[in-house]
XYZ file of C-alpha atoms in Angstrom:
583
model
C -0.856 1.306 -2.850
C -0.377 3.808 -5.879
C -4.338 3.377 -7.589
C -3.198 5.508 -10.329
C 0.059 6.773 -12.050
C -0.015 10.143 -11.341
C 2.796 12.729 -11.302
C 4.820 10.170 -12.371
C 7.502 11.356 -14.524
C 7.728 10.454 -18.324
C 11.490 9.803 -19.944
C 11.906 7.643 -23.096
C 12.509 4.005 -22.024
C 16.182 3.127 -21.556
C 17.428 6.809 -21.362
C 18.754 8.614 -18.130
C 20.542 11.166 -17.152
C 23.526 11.623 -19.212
C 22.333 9.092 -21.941
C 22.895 6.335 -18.865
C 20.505 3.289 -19.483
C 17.510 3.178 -17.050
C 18.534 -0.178 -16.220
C 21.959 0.304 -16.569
C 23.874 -2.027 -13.348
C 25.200 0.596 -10.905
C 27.784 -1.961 -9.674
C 31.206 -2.577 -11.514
C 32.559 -5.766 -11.644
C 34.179 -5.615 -8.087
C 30.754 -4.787 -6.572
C 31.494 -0.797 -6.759
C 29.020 1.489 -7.073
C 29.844 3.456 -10.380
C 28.638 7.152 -10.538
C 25.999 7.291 -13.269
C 26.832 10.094 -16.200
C 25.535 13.525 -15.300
C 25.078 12.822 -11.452
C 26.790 15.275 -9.445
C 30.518 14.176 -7.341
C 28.948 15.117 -4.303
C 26.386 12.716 -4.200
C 29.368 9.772 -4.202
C 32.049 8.794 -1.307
C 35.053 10.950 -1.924
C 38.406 9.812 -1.292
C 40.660 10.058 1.598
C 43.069 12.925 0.014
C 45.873 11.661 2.558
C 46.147 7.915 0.762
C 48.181 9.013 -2.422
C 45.187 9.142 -4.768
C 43.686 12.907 -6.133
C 40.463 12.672 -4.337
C 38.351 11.472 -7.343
C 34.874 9.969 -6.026
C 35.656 5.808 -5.134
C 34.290 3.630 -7.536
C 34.843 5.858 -10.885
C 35.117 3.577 -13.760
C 37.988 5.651 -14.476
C 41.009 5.260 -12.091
C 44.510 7.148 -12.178
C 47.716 4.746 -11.178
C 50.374 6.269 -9.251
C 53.722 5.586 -9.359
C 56.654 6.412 -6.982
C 59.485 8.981 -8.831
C 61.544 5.963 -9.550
C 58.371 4.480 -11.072
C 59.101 1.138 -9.059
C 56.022 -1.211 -9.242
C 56.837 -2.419 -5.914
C 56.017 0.788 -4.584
C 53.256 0.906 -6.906
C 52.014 -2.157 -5.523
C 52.302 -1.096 -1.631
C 50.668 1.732 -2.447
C 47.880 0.177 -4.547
C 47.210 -2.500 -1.220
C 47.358 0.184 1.220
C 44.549 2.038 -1.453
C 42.664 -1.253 -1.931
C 42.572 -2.160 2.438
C 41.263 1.835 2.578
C 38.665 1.228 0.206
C 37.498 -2.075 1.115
C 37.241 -0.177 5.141
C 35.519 2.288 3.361
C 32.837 0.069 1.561
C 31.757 -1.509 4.524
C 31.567 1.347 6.546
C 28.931 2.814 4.317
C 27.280 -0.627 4.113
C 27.258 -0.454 7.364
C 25.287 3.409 7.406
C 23.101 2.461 4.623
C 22.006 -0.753 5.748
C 20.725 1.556 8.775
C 18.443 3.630 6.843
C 16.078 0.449 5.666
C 14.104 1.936 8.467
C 12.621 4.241 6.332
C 10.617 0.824 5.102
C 8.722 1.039 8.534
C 5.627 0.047 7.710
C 4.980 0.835 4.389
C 8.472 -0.046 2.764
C 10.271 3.175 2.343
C 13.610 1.733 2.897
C 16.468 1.838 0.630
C 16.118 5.327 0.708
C 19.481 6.032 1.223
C 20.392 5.289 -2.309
C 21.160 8.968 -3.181
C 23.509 7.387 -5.836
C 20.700 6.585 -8.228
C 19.113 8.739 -10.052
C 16.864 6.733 -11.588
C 14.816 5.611 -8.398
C 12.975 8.869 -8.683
C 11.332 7.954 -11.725
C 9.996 5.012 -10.206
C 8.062 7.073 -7.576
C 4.719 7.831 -8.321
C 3.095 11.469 -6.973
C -0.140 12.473 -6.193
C -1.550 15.388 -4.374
C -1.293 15.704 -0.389
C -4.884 17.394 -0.197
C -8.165 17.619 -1.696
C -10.228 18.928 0.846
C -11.614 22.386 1.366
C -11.085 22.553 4.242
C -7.317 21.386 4.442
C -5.919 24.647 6.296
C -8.076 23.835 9.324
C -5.972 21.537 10.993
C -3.032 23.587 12.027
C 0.358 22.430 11.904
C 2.107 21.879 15.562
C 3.671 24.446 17.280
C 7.423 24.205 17.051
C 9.073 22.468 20.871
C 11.986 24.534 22.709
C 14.778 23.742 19.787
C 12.209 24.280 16.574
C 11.327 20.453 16.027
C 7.738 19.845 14.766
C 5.902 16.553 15.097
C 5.746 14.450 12.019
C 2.518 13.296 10.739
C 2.100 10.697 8.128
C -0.645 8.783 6.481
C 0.036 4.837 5.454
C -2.805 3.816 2.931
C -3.156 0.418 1.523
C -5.586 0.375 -1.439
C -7.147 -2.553 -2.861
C -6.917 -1.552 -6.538
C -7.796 -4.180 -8.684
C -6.401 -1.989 -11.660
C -3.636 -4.510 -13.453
C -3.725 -7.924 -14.097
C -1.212 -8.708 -10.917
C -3.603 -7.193 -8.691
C -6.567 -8.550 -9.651
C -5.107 -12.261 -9.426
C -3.634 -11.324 -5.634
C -7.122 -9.382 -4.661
C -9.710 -11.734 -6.475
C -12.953 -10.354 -6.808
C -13.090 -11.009 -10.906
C -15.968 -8.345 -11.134
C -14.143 -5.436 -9.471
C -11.222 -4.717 -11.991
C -10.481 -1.269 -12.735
C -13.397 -0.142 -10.202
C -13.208 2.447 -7.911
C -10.209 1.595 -5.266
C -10.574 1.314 -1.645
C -8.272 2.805 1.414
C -8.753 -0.743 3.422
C -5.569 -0.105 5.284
C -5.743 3.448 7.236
C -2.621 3.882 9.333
C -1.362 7.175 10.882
C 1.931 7.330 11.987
C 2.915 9.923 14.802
C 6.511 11.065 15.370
C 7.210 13.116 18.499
C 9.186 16.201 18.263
C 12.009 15.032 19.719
C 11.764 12.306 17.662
C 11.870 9.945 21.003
C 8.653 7.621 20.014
C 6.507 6.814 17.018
C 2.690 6.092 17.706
C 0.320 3.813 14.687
C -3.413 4.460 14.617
C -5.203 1.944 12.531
C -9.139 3.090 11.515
C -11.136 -0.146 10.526
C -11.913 0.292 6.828
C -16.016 0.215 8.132
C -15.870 3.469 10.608
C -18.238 5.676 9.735
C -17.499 9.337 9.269
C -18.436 12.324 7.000
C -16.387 12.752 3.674
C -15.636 16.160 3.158
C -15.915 17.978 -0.153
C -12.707 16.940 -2.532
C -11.365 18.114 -6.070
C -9.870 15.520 -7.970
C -6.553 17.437 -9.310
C -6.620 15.386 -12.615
C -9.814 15.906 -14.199
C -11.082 18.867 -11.835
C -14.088 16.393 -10.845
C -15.448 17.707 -7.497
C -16.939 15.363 -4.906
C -19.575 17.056 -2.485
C -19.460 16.163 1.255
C -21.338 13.563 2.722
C -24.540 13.877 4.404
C -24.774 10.420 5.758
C -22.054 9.093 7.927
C -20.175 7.328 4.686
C -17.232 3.846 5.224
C -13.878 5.148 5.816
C -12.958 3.184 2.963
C -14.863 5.029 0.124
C -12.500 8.231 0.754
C -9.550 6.828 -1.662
C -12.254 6.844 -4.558
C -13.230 10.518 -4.660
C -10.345 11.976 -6.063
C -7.367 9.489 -4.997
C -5.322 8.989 -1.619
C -5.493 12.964 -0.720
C -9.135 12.791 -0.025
C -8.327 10.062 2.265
C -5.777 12.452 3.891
C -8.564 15.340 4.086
C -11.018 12.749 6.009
C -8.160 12.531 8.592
C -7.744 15.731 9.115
C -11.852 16.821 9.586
C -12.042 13.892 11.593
C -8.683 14.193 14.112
C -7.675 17.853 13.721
C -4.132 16.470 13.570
C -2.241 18.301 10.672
C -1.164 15.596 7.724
C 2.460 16.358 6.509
C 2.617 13.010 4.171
C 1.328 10.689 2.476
C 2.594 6.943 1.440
C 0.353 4.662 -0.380
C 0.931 0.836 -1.634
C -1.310 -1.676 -3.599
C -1.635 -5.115 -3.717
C 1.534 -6.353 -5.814
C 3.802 -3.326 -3.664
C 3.134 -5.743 -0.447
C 4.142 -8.843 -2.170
C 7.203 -7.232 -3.898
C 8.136 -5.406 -0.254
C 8.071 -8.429 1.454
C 9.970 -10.436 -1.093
C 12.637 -7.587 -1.169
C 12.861 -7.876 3.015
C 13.182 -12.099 2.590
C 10.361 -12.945 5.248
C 9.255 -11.423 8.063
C 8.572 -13.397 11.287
C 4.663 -14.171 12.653
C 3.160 -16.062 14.938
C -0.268 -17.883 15.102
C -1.287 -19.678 18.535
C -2.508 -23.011 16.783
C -3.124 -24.120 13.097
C -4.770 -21.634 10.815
C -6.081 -22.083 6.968
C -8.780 -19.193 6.721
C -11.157 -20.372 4.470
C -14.669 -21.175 4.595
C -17.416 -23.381 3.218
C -18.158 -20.567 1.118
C -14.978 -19.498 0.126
C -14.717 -16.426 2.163
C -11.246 -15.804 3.748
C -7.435 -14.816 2.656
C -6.308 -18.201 2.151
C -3.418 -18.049 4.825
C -2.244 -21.471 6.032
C -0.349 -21.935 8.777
C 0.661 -24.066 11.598
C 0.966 -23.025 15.414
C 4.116 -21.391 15.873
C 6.214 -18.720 14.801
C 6.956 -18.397 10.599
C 8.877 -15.851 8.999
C 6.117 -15.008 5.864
C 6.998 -13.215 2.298
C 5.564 -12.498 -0.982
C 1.751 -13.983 -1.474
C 1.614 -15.568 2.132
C 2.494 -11.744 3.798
C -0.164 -10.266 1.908
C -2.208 -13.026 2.881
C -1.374 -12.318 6.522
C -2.089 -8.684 6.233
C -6.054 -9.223 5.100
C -7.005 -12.263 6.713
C -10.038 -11.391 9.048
C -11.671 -14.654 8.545
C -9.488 -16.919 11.454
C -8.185 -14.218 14.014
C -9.945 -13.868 16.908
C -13.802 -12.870 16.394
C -13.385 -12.479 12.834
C -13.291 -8.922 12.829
C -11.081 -5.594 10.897
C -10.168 -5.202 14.335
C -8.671 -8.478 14.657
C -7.222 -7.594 10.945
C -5.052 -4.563 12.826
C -3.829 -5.703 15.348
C -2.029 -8.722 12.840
C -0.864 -5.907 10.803
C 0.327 -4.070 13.829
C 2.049 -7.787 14.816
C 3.685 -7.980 11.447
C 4.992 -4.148 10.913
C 6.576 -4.176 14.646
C 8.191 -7.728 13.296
C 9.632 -5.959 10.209
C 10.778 -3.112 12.074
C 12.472 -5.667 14.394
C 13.554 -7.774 11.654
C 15.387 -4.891 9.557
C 17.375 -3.552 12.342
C 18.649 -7.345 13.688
C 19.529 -8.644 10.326
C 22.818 -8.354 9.192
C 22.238 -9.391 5.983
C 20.823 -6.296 4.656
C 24.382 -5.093 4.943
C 24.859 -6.851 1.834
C 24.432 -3.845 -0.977
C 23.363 -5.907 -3.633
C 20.705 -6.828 -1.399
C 20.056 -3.038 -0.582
C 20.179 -2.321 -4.065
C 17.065 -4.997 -4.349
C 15.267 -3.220 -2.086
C 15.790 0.618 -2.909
C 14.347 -0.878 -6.299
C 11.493 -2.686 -5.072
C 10.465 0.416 -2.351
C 10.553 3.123 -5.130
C 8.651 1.133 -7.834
C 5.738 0.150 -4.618
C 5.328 3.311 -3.717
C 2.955 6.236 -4.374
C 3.933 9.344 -2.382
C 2.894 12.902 -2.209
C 5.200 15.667 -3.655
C 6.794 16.731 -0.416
C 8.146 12.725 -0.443
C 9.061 12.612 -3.998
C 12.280 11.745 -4.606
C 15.155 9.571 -3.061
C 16.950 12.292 -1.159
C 13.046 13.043 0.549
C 12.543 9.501 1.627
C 16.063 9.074 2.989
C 15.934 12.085 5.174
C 12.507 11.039 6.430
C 14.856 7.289 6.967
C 16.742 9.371 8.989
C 14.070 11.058 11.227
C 12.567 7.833 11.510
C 15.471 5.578 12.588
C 16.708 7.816 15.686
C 13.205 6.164 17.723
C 14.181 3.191 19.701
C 12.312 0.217 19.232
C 10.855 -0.014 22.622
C 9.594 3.416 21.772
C 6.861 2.147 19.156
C 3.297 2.052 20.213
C 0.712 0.609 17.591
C -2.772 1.128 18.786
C -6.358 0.806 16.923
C -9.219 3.800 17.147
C -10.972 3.085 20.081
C -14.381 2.288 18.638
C -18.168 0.543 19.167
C -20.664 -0.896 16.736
C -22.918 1.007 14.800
C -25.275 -1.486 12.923
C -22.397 -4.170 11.154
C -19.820 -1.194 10.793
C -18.273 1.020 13.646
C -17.694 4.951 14.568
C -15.226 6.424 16.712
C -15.854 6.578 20.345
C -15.448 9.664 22.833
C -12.250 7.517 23.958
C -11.325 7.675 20.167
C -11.043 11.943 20.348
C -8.913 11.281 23.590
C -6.042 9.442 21.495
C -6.521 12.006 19.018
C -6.082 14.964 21.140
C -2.802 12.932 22.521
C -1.691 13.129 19.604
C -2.108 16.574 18.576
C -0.319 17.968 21.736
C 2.510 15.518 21.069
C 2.174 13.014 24.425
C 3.623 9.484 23.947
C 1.574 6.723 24.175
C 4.160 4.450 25.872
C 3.819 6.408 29.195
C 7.667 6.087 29.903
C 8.408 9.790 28.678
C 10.786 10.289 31.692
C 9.069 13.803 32.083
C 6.443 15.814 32.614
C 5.464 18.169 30.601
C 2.265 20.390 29.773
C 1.194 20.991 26.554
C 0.523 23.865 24.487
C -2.888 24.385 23.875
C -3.522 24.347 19.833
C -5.959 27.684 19.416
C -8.870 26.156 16.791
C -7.771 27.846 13.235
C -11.578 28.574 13.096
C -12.481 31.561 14.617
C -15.459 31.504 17.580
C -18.975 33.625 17.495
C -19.352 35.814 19.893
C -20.416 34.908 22.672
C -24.229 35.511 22.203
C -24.325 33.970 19.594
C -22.731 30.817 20.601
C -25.119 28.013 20.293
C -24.691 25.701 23.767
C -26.549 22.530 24.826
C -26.211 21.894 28.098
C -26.595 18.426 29.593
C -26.454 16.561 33.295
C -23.567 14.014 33.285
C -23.308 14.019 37.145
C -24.697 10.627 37.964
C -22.025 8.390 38.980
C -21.486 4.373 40.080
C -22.200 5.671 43.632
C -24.069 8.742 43.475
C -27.552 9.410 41.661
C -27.249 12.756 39.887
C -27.768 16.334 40.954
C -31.328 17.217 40.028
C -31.626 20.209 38.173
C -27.647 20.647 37.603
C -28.217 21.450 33.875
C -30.664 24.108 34.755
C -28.343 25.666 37.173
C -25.654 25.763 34.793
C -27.877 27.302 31.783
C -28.438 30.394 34.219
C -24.880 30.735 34.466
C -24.059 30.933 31.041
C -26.720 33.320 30.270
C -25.620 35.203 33.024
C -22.199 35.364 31.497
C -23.590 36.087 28.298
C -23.950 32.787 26.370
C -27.773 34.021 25.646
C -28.212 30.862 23.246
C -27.450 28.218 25.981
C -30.332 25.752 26.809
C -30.834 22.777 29.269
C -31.111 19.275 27.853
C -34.311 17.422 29.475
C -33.119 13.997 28.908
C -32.059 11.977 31.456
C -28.827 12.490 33.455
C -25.757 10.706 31.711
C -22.389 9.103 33.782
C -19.768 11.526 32.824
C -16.785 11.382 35.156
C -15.377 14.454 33.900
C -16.642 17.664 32.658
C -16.550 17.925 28.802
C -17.307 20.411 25.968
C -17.714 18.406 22.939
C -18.467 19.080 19.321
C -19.506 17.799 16.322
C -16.827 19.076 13.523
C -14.099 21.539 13.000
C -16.328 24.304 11.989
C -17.822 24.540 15.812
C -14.465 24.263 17.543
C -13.863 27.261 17.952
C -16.508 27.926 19.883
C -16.424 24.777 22.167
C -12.774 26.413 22.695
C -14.270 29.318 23.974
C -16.833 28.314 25.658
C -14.253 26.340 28.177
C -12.246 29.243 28.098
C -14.874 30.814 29.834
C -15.547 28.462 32.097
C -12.353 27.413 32.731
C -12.434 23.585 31.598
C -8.935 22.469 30.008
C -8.147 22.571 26.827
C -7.951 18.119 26.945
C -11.431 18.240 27.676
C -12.327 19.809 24.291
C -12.888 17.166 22.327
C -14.940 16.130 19.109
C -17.685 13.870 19.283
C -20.269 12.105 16.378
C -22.587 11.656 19.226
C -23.388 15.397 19.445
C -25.287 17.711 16.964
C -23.682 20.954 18.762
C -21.658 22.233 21.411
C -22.653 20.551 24.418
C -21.557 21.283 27.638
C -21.545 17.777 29.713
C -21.490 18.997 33.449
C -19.943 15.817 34.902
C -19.234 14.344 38.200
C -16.365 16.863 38.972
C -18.770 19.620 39.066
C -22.060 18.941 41.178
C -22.281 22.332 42.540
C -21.385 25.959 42.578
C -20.189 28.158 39.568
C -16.842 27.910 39.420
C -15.647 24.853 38.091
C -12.171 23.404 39.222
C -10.265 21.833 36.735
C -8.554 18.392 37.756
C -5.634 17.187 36.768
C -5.347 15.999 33.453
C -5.264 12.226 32.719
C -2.845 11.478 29.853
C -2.684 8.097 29.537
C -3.784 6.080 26.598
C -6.908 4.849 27.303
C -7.534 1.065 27.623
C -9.643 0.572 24.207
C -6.820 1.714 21.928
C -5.687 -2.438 21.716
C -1.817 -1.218 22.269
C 1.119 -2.916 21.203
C 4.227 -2.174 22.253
C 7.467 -2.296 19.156
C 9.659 -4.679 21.294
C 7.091 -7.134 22.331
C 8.079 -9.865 19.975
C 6.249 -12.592 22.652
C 2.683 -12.178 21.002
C 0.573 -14.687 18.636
C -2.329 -14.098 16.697
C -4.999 -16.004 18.431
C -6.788 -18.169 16.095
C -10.633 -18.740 15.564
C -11.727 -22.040 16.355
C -14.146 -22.527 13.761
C -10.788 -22.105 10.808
C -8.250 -24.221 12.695
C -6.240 -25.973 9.640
């Protein structure tokens, strides 16, 4: 939801490459595509070199007749059908490939990156910066799998600019224009190594987290950390969308390798460009209050395909699904973004390249991107990676989370879809195999061991067993014992924790929490971050009620229950609407 212009590039209005008009029509009169002055033969569908013609790139405004020795038309007609039957095979077949790379408009509307022809779709991208934290070498980028594939990380931010006139109508709020923008659509999007599923976590726009120090690139204004746990939300205003991308990182440890952003008017012009994408409500909505408050979306029971105004309408109504909450806001997102995904690969119309055309147009003007995404050729190859995961293979899921006051924070079952993510395990729990994986050493180095500051606590009370008395004690003797001189015993009451955990509060400490369960040897998956800890705290849990050896169990990798999963092919779901805004 590009905020700001930046990194966009400047060229006199009307020029292009090659003196080419801007908006010069890319499509002779036959519905060609005509290579645009300057652009390069290679980036055009060559010839077949065993049909009679000399292998110039189809569609060239400028075409060579060939005639047989004798010069006979006849034989310069059979050879001009037999040239025209090739080339009309030809068109469709690459209708046919493009029209499979509108994936790349998963979620966010990157499709119609396939258009290599055009040159002039990378001016319409706008660039910002990917990072500007301090501490944006911390999270450390995947290892590489068996055949050199890396995990794909990408951050889909929806900002609710109100910073032209188009925006401010669609958003409202009269007193916000030109204020400082808001991320109030947080989406990261997971793709496995193999590229064999694609996993969506949505953080409400309320969770509270700590901001980490970020430079704005543009005016070198620098924005110190937050003390206080700060809204999600206010990250996209202290500096621009790669603040938003530092928070992620500090929070999840998962490395960030793009960024795609989209405002108000890029929603409505997406979802124009697609022609509707299907919803479903179980009974009559209108969300809209007695005092105004709500998106406005009106709708009857049933399934309607929505575009333009009503899609954006869908997107932020709160007030009408379920309990009124962001959480209720995500998972209709999630609804409508597995419906588009579903949507663009059934419908044949998108085969249709004026139609294509439309949309490469649309997606490049809606978009603001980091550098590493920044031009056509970028977005197409990430189209690529992104089409090869099967439908079925799509999990959405929301950050398992609990109130704090009228906002939220992330919950300890929160870190555990985190850390599935970072060692690469799908979320769909149909991987066909099992597989263990690599342990991601912390990129911050640990004290030594003396020096390591633990807090031990008693988490061995269970549902049918009151705890071990003393167990914490015990425990603290150990760890001096093995040279952790700075470990101490919490006094508080025992806690229900089923499994041993070392937990910690941010990046900077996990290198020792890693160490510590080296030591001790607690799994790796049991290393997890927590808000709910000032330290590193060992939580000796129900696994581990006596003796000094601990004995790891086996590792539970399944998502857990709060994550609010949707699966990409379930197309059988309806929002389910509030009683109090039934239309």
């Amino acid at each position: 939801m590009g905020t700001r212009a930046r990194g966009k590039q400047s060229r006199p209005r009307g020029h292009h490459a090659g003196g080419a008009g801007r908006d010069a029509d890319p499509y002779n009169r036959d519905g060609n595509p005509v290579r645009l002055a300057g652009a390069p033969a290679a980036d055009y569908e060559p010839s077949d070199r065993g049909d009679g013609t000399d292998g110039a790139p189809a569609g060239t405004a400028t075409r060579r007749r060939h005639r047989s020795p004798s010069g006979s038309r006849a034989s310069q007609g059979g050879r001009s059908k037999r040239a025209r039957g090739i080339s009309r095979s030809r068109r469709l077949h690459w209708a046919l490939r493009w029209s499979a790379t509108v994936l790349a408009i998963l979620i966010v509307g990157s499709a119609g990156a396939g258009y290599l022809y055009y040159r002039h779709l990378n001016g319409n991208i706008r660039k910002d910066a990917l990072n500007l934290g301090d501490e944006k070498d911390k999270a450390a980028k995947a290892e590489a799998n068996e055949v050199g594939q890396t995990p794909l990380n990408i951050l889909l931010i929806g900002s609710d600019a109100r910073d032209t006139k188009e925006n401010q109508k669609l958003g409202g709020a009269r007193n916000t224009f030109n204020g400082v923008p808001l991320a109030d659509v947080q989406m990261l999007l997971h793709v496995s190594a193999d590229r064999s599923n694609l996993s969506v976590v949505s953080m409400p726009r309320d969770t509270l987290l700590q901001i980490p120090r970020c430079t704005d690139p543009h005016d070198g204004k620098v924005y110190e950390a937050t003390v206080i746990p700060t809204p999600a939300n206010e990250s996209l205003g202290r500096g621009g969308p790669g603040c938003t991308v530092a928070t992620w990182e500090k929070l999840t440890g998962i490395h960030i390798d793009h960024f795609m952003q989209i405002d108000f008017s890029g929603v409505v012009s997406m979802a124009d460009a697609i022609g509707g994408v299907p919803v479903c409500v179980d009974a009559d909505i209108h969300s809209r209050d007695s005092q105004g408050h709500g998106s406005g979306l009106k709708l009857t029971k049933g399934t309607h395909p929505v575009k333009g105004k009503q899609a954006l309408q869908w997107l932020r109504t709160r007030y009408g699904f379920g309990d009124g909450s962001d959480l209720m806001r995500a998972r209709a997102q999630h609804m409508y973004m597995n419906s588009m995904v579903r949507q663009l690969r059934e419908n044949a119309t998108l085969t249709n390249p004026g139609k294509l055309r439309s949309l490469a147009e649309t997606a490049t003007k809606a978009l603001t991107v980091d550098d590493g995404l920044g031009t056509v050729k970028r977005l197409y190859d990430l189209a690529v990676e992104l089409r090869r995961v099967p439908t079925r293979s799509i999990t959405m899921t929301t950050m398992p989370n609990q109130y704090a006051g009228v906002r939220v924070k992330p919950t300890p079952d929160a870190f555990t879809l985190f850390r599935l993510l970072r060692e690469d395990i799908s979320l769909t729990g149909k991987s066909g195999k099992v597989r263990t994986p690599k342990t991601v050493a912390s990129h911050d180095p640990s004290a030594d061991d003396s020096q390591i500051t633990v807090l031990v606590r008693n988490g061995t009370r269970s549902h049918t067993l009151a705890p071990v008395e003393g167990r914490a004690n015990e425990v603290t003797h150990l760890l001096t014992d093995r040279g952790f001189l700075k470990a101490t015993a919490d006094t508080s009451a025992a806690v229900a924790q089923d499994t041993t955990m070392v937990r910690y509060p941010h990046t900077d400490l996990e290198g020792d929490a890693q160490r510590l369960a080296k030591v001790l040897g607690i799994p790796a998956s049991s290393v997890t971050q927590s808000p709910d800890v000032t330290g590193v705290t060992l939580v000796v849990g129900a696994d581990w009620r006596s003796g000094t050896a601990y004995k790891a169990q086996k590792e539970d990798n399944r998502l857990p229950d709060t994550a609010d999963a949707l699966n990409g092919a379930d197309s059988g779901k309806c929002m389910p609407v509030n009683p109090n805004y039934i239309g």
